[in-house]
Tab-separated table of C-alpha atoms in Angstrom:
chain	number	residue	atom	x	y	z
A	127	MET	CA	90.775	150.598	144.317
A	128	GLN	CA	89.150	147.211	143.818
A	129	GLN	CA	87.269	147.606	147.112
A	130	ASN	CA	85.989	151.037	146.025
A	131	ARG	CA	84.748	149.660	142.718
A	132	LEU	CA	82.978	146.841	144.586
A	133	MET	CA	81.301	149.323	146.942
A	134	LYS	CA	80.156	151.507	144.035
A	135	ARG	CA	78.779	148.493	142.184
A	136	THR	CA	76.904	147.367	145.303
A	137	ALA	CA	75.441	150.845	145.744
A	138	VAL	CA	74.261	150.883	142.119
A	139	TYR	CA	72.588	147.487	142.544
A	140	CYS	CA	70.855	148.655	145.740
A	141	ILE	CA	69.559	151.801	144.043
A	142	ALA	CA	68.338	149.786	141.051
A	143	PHE	CA	66.589	147.256	143.286
A	144	THR	CA	64.938	150.007	145.353
A	145	PHE	CA	63.771	151.765	142.197
A	146	ALA	CA	62.292	148.546	140.786
A	147	ALA	CA	60.541	147.732	144.050
A	148	MET	CA	59.115	151.235	144.374
A	149	SER	CA	57.963	151.141	140.757
A	150	ALA	CA	56.108	147.904	141.377
A	151	ILE	CA	54.482	149.287	144.521
A	152	LEU	CA	53.426	152.482	142.760
A	153	TYR	CA	52.082	150.496	139.778
A	154	TYR	CA	49.925	148.229	141.913
A	155	SER	CA	48.840	151.133	144.115
A	156	ALA	CA	47.815	153.182	141.079
A	157	ASN	CA	45.919	150.287	139.528
A	158	LYS	CA	44.602	148.960	142.851
A	159	ILE	CA	45.230	145.360	141.827
A	160	ILE	CA	45.250	143.056	144.843
A	161	VAL	CA	44.486	139.371	145.188
A	162	VAL	CA	42.026	138.748	148.037
A	163	ALA	CA	42.151	135.928	150.550
A	164	ASP	CA	40.923	132.572	149.257
A	165	ILE	CA	39.861	129.964	151.823
A	166	ALA	CA	38.890	126.358	151.135
A	167	GLN	CA	35.842	124.900	152.862
A	168	ASP	CA	37.989	122.767	155.173
A	169	GLU	CA	39.641	125.989	156.439
A	170	VAL	CA	36.484	128.057	156.862
A	171	VAL	CA	35.484	129.089	160.376
A	172	GLN	CA	31.776	129.782	160.232
A	173	SER	CA	30.536	133.042	161.693
A	174	ALA	CA	27.252	132.926	163.574
A	175	GLU	CA	24.210	134.329	161.848
A	176	HIS	CA	22.683	137.339	163.556
A	177	GLU	CA	19.995	136.613	166.105
A	178	GLY	CA	16.537	138.047	166.488
A	179	ALA	CA	15.112	139.641	169.601
A	180	ALA	CA	14.102	136.280	171.052
A	181	GLY	CA	17.551	134.818	170.428
A	182	GLU	CA	16.531	132.705	167.452
A	183	LYS	CA	18.803	132.544	164.418
A	184	VAL	CA	17.746	134.670	161.469
A	185	THR	CA	18.714	134.054	157.881
A	186	ASP	CA	17.851	137.025	155.679
A	187	LYS	CA	18.314	136.033	152.052
A	188	THR	CA	17.899	138.368	149.117
A	189	ARG	CA	18.450	137.329	145.512
A	190	ILE	CA	21.325	138.920	143.596
A	191	ASN	CA	20.599	140.043	140.059
A	192	ILE	CA	22.904	138.387	137.507
A	193	ASP	CA	23.354	140.265	134.250
A	194	ARG	CA	23.981	137.438	131.787
A	195	ASP	CA	23.876	139.691	128.730
A	196	SER	CA	26.994	141.629	129.679
A	197	ARG	CA	30.034	139.655	128.494
A	198	ASP	CA	32.620	142.429	128.395
A	199	SER	CA	34.963	140.520	130.715
A	200	ASP	CA	36.491	137.054	130.929
A	201	TYR	CA	35.968	137.260	134.693
A	202	PHE	CA	32.885	136.988	136.862
A	203	CYS	CA	32.599	140.588	138.099
A	204	ILE	CA	31.261	141.463	141.546
A	205	PRO	CA	30.943	145.200	142.330
A	206	LEU	CA	31.722	146.134	145.934
A	207	PRO	CA	30.430	149.053	148.022
A	208	ASP	CA	32.579	152.190	148.223
A	209	ASN	CA	35.428	152.224	150.715
A	210	VAL	CA	35.629	148.428	150.985
A	211	LYS	CA	39.260	147.419	151.504
A	212	PRO	CA	40.805	144.262	150.011
A	213	GLU	CA	41.572	142.856	153.458
A	214	GLU	CA	37.851	143.030	154.255
A	215	VAL	CA	36.962	140.655	151.418
A	216	THR	CA	37.347	136.884	151.557
A	217	LEU	CA	36.523	134.197	148.991
A	218	GLU	CA	35.275	131.001	150.600
A	219	ASN	CA	35.281	127.846	148.492
A	220	HIS	CA	32.342	125.783	149.774
A	221	TYR	CA	33.112	122.953	147.410
A	222	MET	CA	30.826	120.350	149.002
A	223	ASP	CA	27.851	122.595	148.239
A	224	GLN	CA	29.358	123.715	144.903
A	225	GLU	CA	29.187	127.318	146.061
A	226	VAL	CA	31.526	130.282	146.346
A	227	TRP	CA	30.925	132.756	149.150
A	228	VAL	CA	32.191	136.326	149.027
A	229	SER	CA	32.354	137.570	152.593
A	230	ILE	CA	32.602	141.347	153.098
A	231	ASP	CA	33.349	142.610	156.594
A	232	LEU	CA	31.444	145.815	157.319
A	233	LYS	CA	30.702	147.813	160.470
A	234	ASN	CA	27.116	148.449	159.365
A	235	PRO	CA	26.213	145.812	156.746
A	236	GLU	CA	22.516	146.696	156.980
A	237	GLU	CA	23.333	150.076	155.451
A	238	GLN	CA	24.767	148.331	152.380
A	239	ARG	CA	21.693	146.166	151.766
A	240	GLY	CA	20.418	148.535	149.102
A	241	PHE	CA	23.696	148.271	147.196
A	242	TYR	CA	23.171	144.604	146.334
A	243	GLU	CA	19.408	144.977	145.976
A	244	ASN	CA	20.065	147.357	143.089
A	245	GLN	CA	23.485	146.282	141.787
A	246	SER	CA	23.999	143.419	139.306
A	247	VAL	CA	26.942	141.081	138.977
A	248	TYR	CA	28.091	140.586	135.406
A	249	GLY	CA	30.784	139.281	133.062
A	250	ASP	CA	31.467	135.572	132.570
A	251	CYS	CA	28.494	134.040	134.395
A	252	GLU	CA	28.596	130.686	132.584
A	253	ASN	CA	29.522	128.734	135.728
A	254	VAL	CA	27.134	130.620	138.028
A	255	LEU	CA	23.637	129.199	138.514
A	256	ASP	CA	22.197	131.627	141.035
A	257	GLY	CA	23.119	134.050	143.804
A	258	HIS	CA	21.775	135.613	146.974
A	259	PHE	CA	23.155	137.610	149.878
A	260	ASP	CA	22.716	137.378	153.641
A	261	VAL	CA	23.073	140.299	156.013
A	262	GLU	CA	24.723	139.195	159.233
A	263	LYS	CA	25.985	140.986	162.322
A	264	LYS	CA	29.227	142.319	160.912
A	265	ARG	CA	29.275	141.235	157.298
A	266	ILE	CA	27.427	140.757	154.058
A	267	CYS	CA	27.873	137.303	152.572
A	268	LEU	CA	27.258	136.853	148.844
A	269	ARG	CA	26.618	133.200	148.021
A	270	PHE	CA	26.754	131.935	144.455
A	271	ALA	CA	25.654	128.462	143.398
A	272	LEU	CA	27.971	127.016	140.750
A	273	THR	CA	27.730	124.362	138.051
A	274	GLY	CA	30.509	122.298	139.645
A	275	VAL	CA	33.590	122.377	141.875
A	276	PHE	CA	36.113	125.070	140.981
A	277	GLU	CA	39.254	126.741	142.190
A	278	TYR	CA	39.540	130.503	141.739
A	279	GLN	CA	41.786	133.240	140.462
A	280	SER	CA	40.721	136.613	141.850
A	281	VAL	CA	41.685	140.260	141.550
A	282	PHE	CA	40.433	143.300	143.474
A	283	GLU	CA	40.498	146.419	141.298
A	284	ASN	CA	38.551	149.687	141.354
A	285	ASN	CA	36.043	148.407	143.922
A	286	THR	CA	35.262	145.340	141.844
A	287	LEU	CA	36.166	141.741	142.605
A	288	TYR	CA	37.049	139.801	139.447
A	289	VAL	CA	36.824	136.013	139.759
A	290	LYS	CA	37.880	133.396	137.218
A	291	PHE	CA	36.664	129.844	137.776
A	292	VAL	CA	39.251	127.135	137.097
A	293	PRO	CA	38.684	123.334	137.105
A	294	PRO	CA	40.759	121.710	139.882
A	295	LYS	CA	42.778	119.559	137.453
A	296	GLU	CA	44.040	122.711	135.736
A	297	VAL	CA	45.499	123.830	139.058
A	298	TYR	CA	46.605	120.594	140.736
A	299	ASP	CA	48.335	117.532	139.263
A	300	LYS	CA	47.467	115.348	142.262
A	301	ILE	CA	43.975	115.324	143.785
A	302	VAL	CA	42.639	113.090	146.564
A	303	VAL	CA	39.252	112.993	148.288
A	304	ILE	CA	39.145	111.992	151.951
A	305	ASP	CA	35.755	110.876	153.251
A	306	PRO	CA	35.376	110.771	157.064
A	307	ALA	CA	32.320	108.563	157.446
A	308	TYR	CA	29.118	109.314	159.374
A	309	GLY	CA	28.294	112.687	160.989
A	310	ALA	CA	25.314	114.543	162.470
A	311	ASP	CA	22.658	111.974	163.506
A	312	GLU	CA	24.679	109.061	162.146
A	313	ASN	CA	27.104	108.114	164.915
A	314	GLY	CA	28.798	105.234	163.148
A	315	GLY	CA	28.715	103.053	166.222
A	316	GLU	CA	28.899	104.140	169.859
A	317	SER	CA	30.406	102.707	172.997
A	318	ASP	CA	30.225	104.322	176.443
A	319	GLY	CA	29.446	107.681	174.861
A	320	VAL	CA	32.331	107.540	172.364
A	321	LYS	CA	30.990	107.954	168.829
A	322	GLY	CA	32.510	106.684	165.611
A	323	LYS	CA	31.725	109.942	163.800
A	324	ASN	CA	34.100	111.828	166.106
A	325	ILE	CA	36.893	109.286	165.690
A	326	THR	CA	36.765	109.451	161.888
A	327	LEU	CA	36.777	113.255	162.043
A	328	ASP	CA	39.772	113.268	164.406
A	329	ILE	CA	41.673	111.041	161.979
A	330	ALA	CA	40.782	113.320	159.050
A	331	LYS	CA	41.974	116.405	160.939
A	332	ALA	CA	45.269	114.736	161.860
A	333	LEU	CA	45.660	113.658	158.233
A	334	LYS	CA	44.975	117.181	156.976
A	335	THR	CA	47.871	118.549	159.019
A	336	LYS	CA	50.177	116.081	157.321
A	337	MET	CA	48.783	116.441	153.800
A	338	ASP	CA	48.965	120.243	153.961
A	339	GLU	CA	52.748	119.855	153.951
A	340	THR	CA	52.742	117.992	150.614
A	341	ASP	CA	52.090	119.023	147.012
A	342	ILE	CA	48.900	116.942	146.945
A	343	LYS	CA	45.532	118.711	146.910
A	344	VAL	CA	43.055	117.084	149.270
A	345	TYR	CA	39.307	117.710	149.372
A	346	TYR	CA	37.382	116.563	152.452
A	347	THR	CA	33.730	115.540	152.359
A	348	ARG	CA	33.320	116.905	155.866
A	349	MET	CA	35.441	118.596	158.516
A	350	ASP	CA	32.677	119.197	161.048
A	351	ASP	CA	29.669	117.374	162.450
A	352	SER	CA	27.750	117.441	159.180
A	353	ASN	CA	26.636	114.366	157.253
A	354	PRO	CA	26.616	114.852	153.472
A	355	ASP	CA	24.550	112.170	151.779
A	356	ASP	CA	26.428	109.384	150.034
A	357	ARG	CA	25.850	110.681	146.524
A	358	THR	CA	27.117	114.132	147.471
A	359	ARG	CA	30.310	112.503	148.739
A	360	VAL	CA	30.617	110.594	145.473
A	361	ARG	CA	29.926	113.771	143.497
A	362	LEU	CA	32.930	115.510	145.069
A	363	ALA	CA	35.328	112.876	143.722
A	364	VAL	CA	33.773	113.051	140.260
A	365	ALA	CA	33.581	116.870	140.147
A	366	THR	CA	37.233	117.291	141.146
A	367	ASP	CA	38.414	114.504	138.805
A	368	ALA	CA	40.172	112.981	141.812
A	369	ASP	CA	42.848	110.330	141.452
A	370	MET	CA	41.494	108.357	144.418
A	371	LEU	CA	39.050	108.412	147.316
A	372	ILE	CA	39.789	107.085	150.797
A	373	ARG	CA	36.936	106.613	153.256
A	374	ILE	CA	37.694	106.541	156.993
A	375	GLU	CA	35.515	104.295	159.166
A	376	VAL	CA	35.544	102.530	162.524
A	377	GLY	CA	34.121	99.114	163.283
A	378	SER	CA	31.334	98.036	165.586
A	379	ALA	CA	30.285	94.447	166.329
A	380	GLU	CA	28.065	92.535	168.728
A	381	ASN	CA	31.021	90.285	169.523
A	382	SER	CA	33.372	92.427	171.616
A	383	ARG	CA	36.268	90.085	170.863
A	384	ILE	CA	36.413	91.215	167.232
A	385	TYR	CA	39.226	93.671	166.633
A	386	GLY	CA	41.743	94.687	163.989
A	387	THR	CA	41.995	96.736	160.819
A	388	GLU	CA	40.398	95.941	157.481
A	389	ALA	CA	40.062	97.674	154.129
A	390	ILE	CA	36.910	97.798	152.017
A	391	CYS	CA	37.095	97.721	148.238
A	392	ASN	CA	34.996	97.275	145.116
A	393	SER	CA	36.781	94.564	143.125
A	394	ARG	CA	34.389	95.074	140.201
A	395	PHE	CA	35.813	98.553	139.600
A	396	PHE	CA	38.952	97.624	137.686
A	397	ILE	CA	41.698	99.874	136.374
A	398	PRO	CA	44.842	98.330	134.843
A	399	ASP	CA	47.993	98.633	136.974
A	400	PHE	CA	46.337	100.296	139.971
A	401	GLY	CA	42.673	100.101	140.925
A	402	SER	CA	40.517	99.844	144.026
A	403	VAL	CA	41.834	96.450	145.132
A	404	GLU	CA	45.450	97.580	144.930
A	405	LEU	CA	44.612	100.780	146.795
A	406	ALA	CA	42.790	98.877	149.539
A	407	ASP	CA	45.653	96.399	149.913
A	408	LEU	CA	48.255	99.156	150.206
A	409	LEU	CA	46.036	101.149	152.577
A	410	GLU	CA	45.552	98.249	154.957
A	411	ARG	CA	49.244	97.354	154.973
A	412	GLU	CA	50.371	100.924	155.667
A	413	VAL	CA	47.854	101.583	158.446
A	414	VAL	CA	48.473	98.216	160.138
A	415	THR	CA	52.219	98.825	159.987
A	416	ALA	CA	51.819	102.348	161.410
A	417	ILE	CA	49.766	101.185	164.423
A	418	SER	CA	51.486	97.780	164.811
A	419	GLY	CA	48.039	96.252	164.642
A	420	LYS	CA	46.245	93.189	163.337
A	421	ALA	CA	45.293	92.928	159.653
A	422	ASN	CA	41.862	91.425	158.994
A	423	GLY	CA	42.291	91.496	155.210
A	424	LEU	CA	40.256	93.037	152.412
A	425	VAL	CA	36.468	93.119	152.538
A	426	GLU	CA	34.233	93.367	149.477
A	427	VAL	CA	31.714	96.227	149.374
A	428	THR	CA	28.143	95.588	150.431
A	429	GLU	CA	24.930	97.391	149.496
A	430	ALA	CA	25.524	99.695	152.461
A	431	ASP	CA	28.900	100.849	151.111
A	432	VAL	CA	27.368	103.296	148.637
A	433	VAL	CA	30.343	105.654	148.375
A	434	ILE	CA	32.942	103.007	147.604
A	435	ARG	CA	30.552	101.031	145.397
A	436	GLU	CA	29.408	103.924	143.202
A	437	VAL	CA	32.405	106.247	142.906
A	438	THR	CA	34.159	106.045	139.543
A	439	VAL	CA	37.731	106.530	140.780
A	440	PRO	CA	39.960	104.067	142.670
A	441	ALA	CA	38.453	103.974	146.156
A	442	ALA	CA	38.941	102.129	149.413
A	443	GLY	CA	37.671	102.347	152.960
A	444	ILE	CA	39.829	101.778	156.013
A	445	LYS	CA	38.107	100.470	159.126
A	446	ALA	CA	40.682	101.441	161.728
A	447	GLY	CA	39.666	99.351	164.704
A	448	TYR	CA	36.496	98.453	166.623
A	449	LEU	CA	34.916	100.670	169.258
A	450	THR	CA	33.189	97.600	170.684
A	451	ASN	CA	36.524	95.965	171.532
A	452	SER	CA	37.750	97.077	174.959
A	453	GLN	CA	41.385	97.496	173.921
A	454	GLU	CA	40.743	99.324	170.653
A	455	PHE	CA	38.100	101.435	172.396
A	456	VAL	CA	40.891	102.870	174.553
A	457	LEU	CA	43.383	103.172	171.685
A	458	LEU	CA	40.981	105.025	169.389
A	459	GLN	CA	40.682	107.791	171.977
A	460	ARG	CA	44.436	108.379	172.184
A	461	ASP	CA	45.915	111.255	170.180
A	462	ASP	CA	49.127	109.369	169.420
A	463	TYR	CA	47.126	106.427	168.036
A	464	ILE	CA	45.038	108.743	165.850
A	465	GLU	CA	48.300	110.260	164.573
A	466	LYS	CA	49.592	106.799	163.653
A	467	ILE	CA	46.449	105.973	161.690
A	468	ALA	CA	46.807	109.289	159.841
A	469	ASP	CA	50.470	108.486	159.183
A	470	GLY	CA	49.474	105.205	157.548
A	471	ILE	CA	46.906	106.885	155.296
A	472	CYS	CA	49.355	109.651	154.397
A	473	ARG	CA	52.070	107.146	153.439
A	474	THR	CA	49.527	105.234	151.350
A	475	ILE	CA	48.710	108.322	149.306
A	476	GLN	CA	52.346	109.237	148.823
A	477	LYS	CA	53.268	105.710	147.741
A	478	VAL	CA	50.449	105.660	145.197
A	479	TYR	CA	51.940	108.740	143.524
A	480	ASP	CA	55.446	107.301	143.729
A	481	LYS	CA	54.398	104.257	141.689
């Protein structure tokens, strides 16, 4: 008898659960409410622009009309062409450029050009400065310039994408900016074809893998071979209201005997309890311990250290070895050594939040 009652009760629970699940599915299907994919800039894989007949790249930009008089929504509203599916729409957070891109995959994007030539975006446009769209091989990309760095809440409903802009500090309690130095034409020192800009990027990528497993939000000033100017790097830390900035560098010297790890700090930027000096000291100790290396001590910023000198959050640079030293030249090309440097930076960040 008791077993029968248990089986009946289980059956009732299963039916109730199935009914609730089906109700939810039917509700969302009827209302067509779906959150679209949201990708941060450090996760974006750029698609190639379409090429002209001669093989040259073509960028075809057309301005998007923004209806700033229509405020019937608390969201920024972006109409989409008919038959666009939610999985064909992606939000890309290009935070270094303070832009949001809405990428729409289409078989024949050229046919949809007229839609955005004649259709306005509307709603809460307060954080949107301007917009244009590019027609590429297999997509239309809507690009909106913003007043700052934002995270997003988005909903796809009735062929309209609704986007709410949210300041990062309202989403994340812990925010860090990582600044891999150099990039593009600035090599950051070079020895036998090995460039500092690639070493700092390798360290940042190894660090990202580790930080993605934590509850700490990390913004990266670059994750490719670009070279944002110093003030743009500083702006990212200010715009995100970051708790700290860590710059990754490598050393280069005329004297090939110079080697070791040193941290750069701005001792004039003082915050009680934990400021730039304390961050630099902890950063050097953790990285040196991780690589079993030599500590050269803390180094005061110079005129050339614009990022660390001008940023208004605790900041430090870690110079993780010298490419001009024969031993560290070899070490800085080893994946396991790069991983150890990233480990030291990761532990630094975690210990700062544990304090």
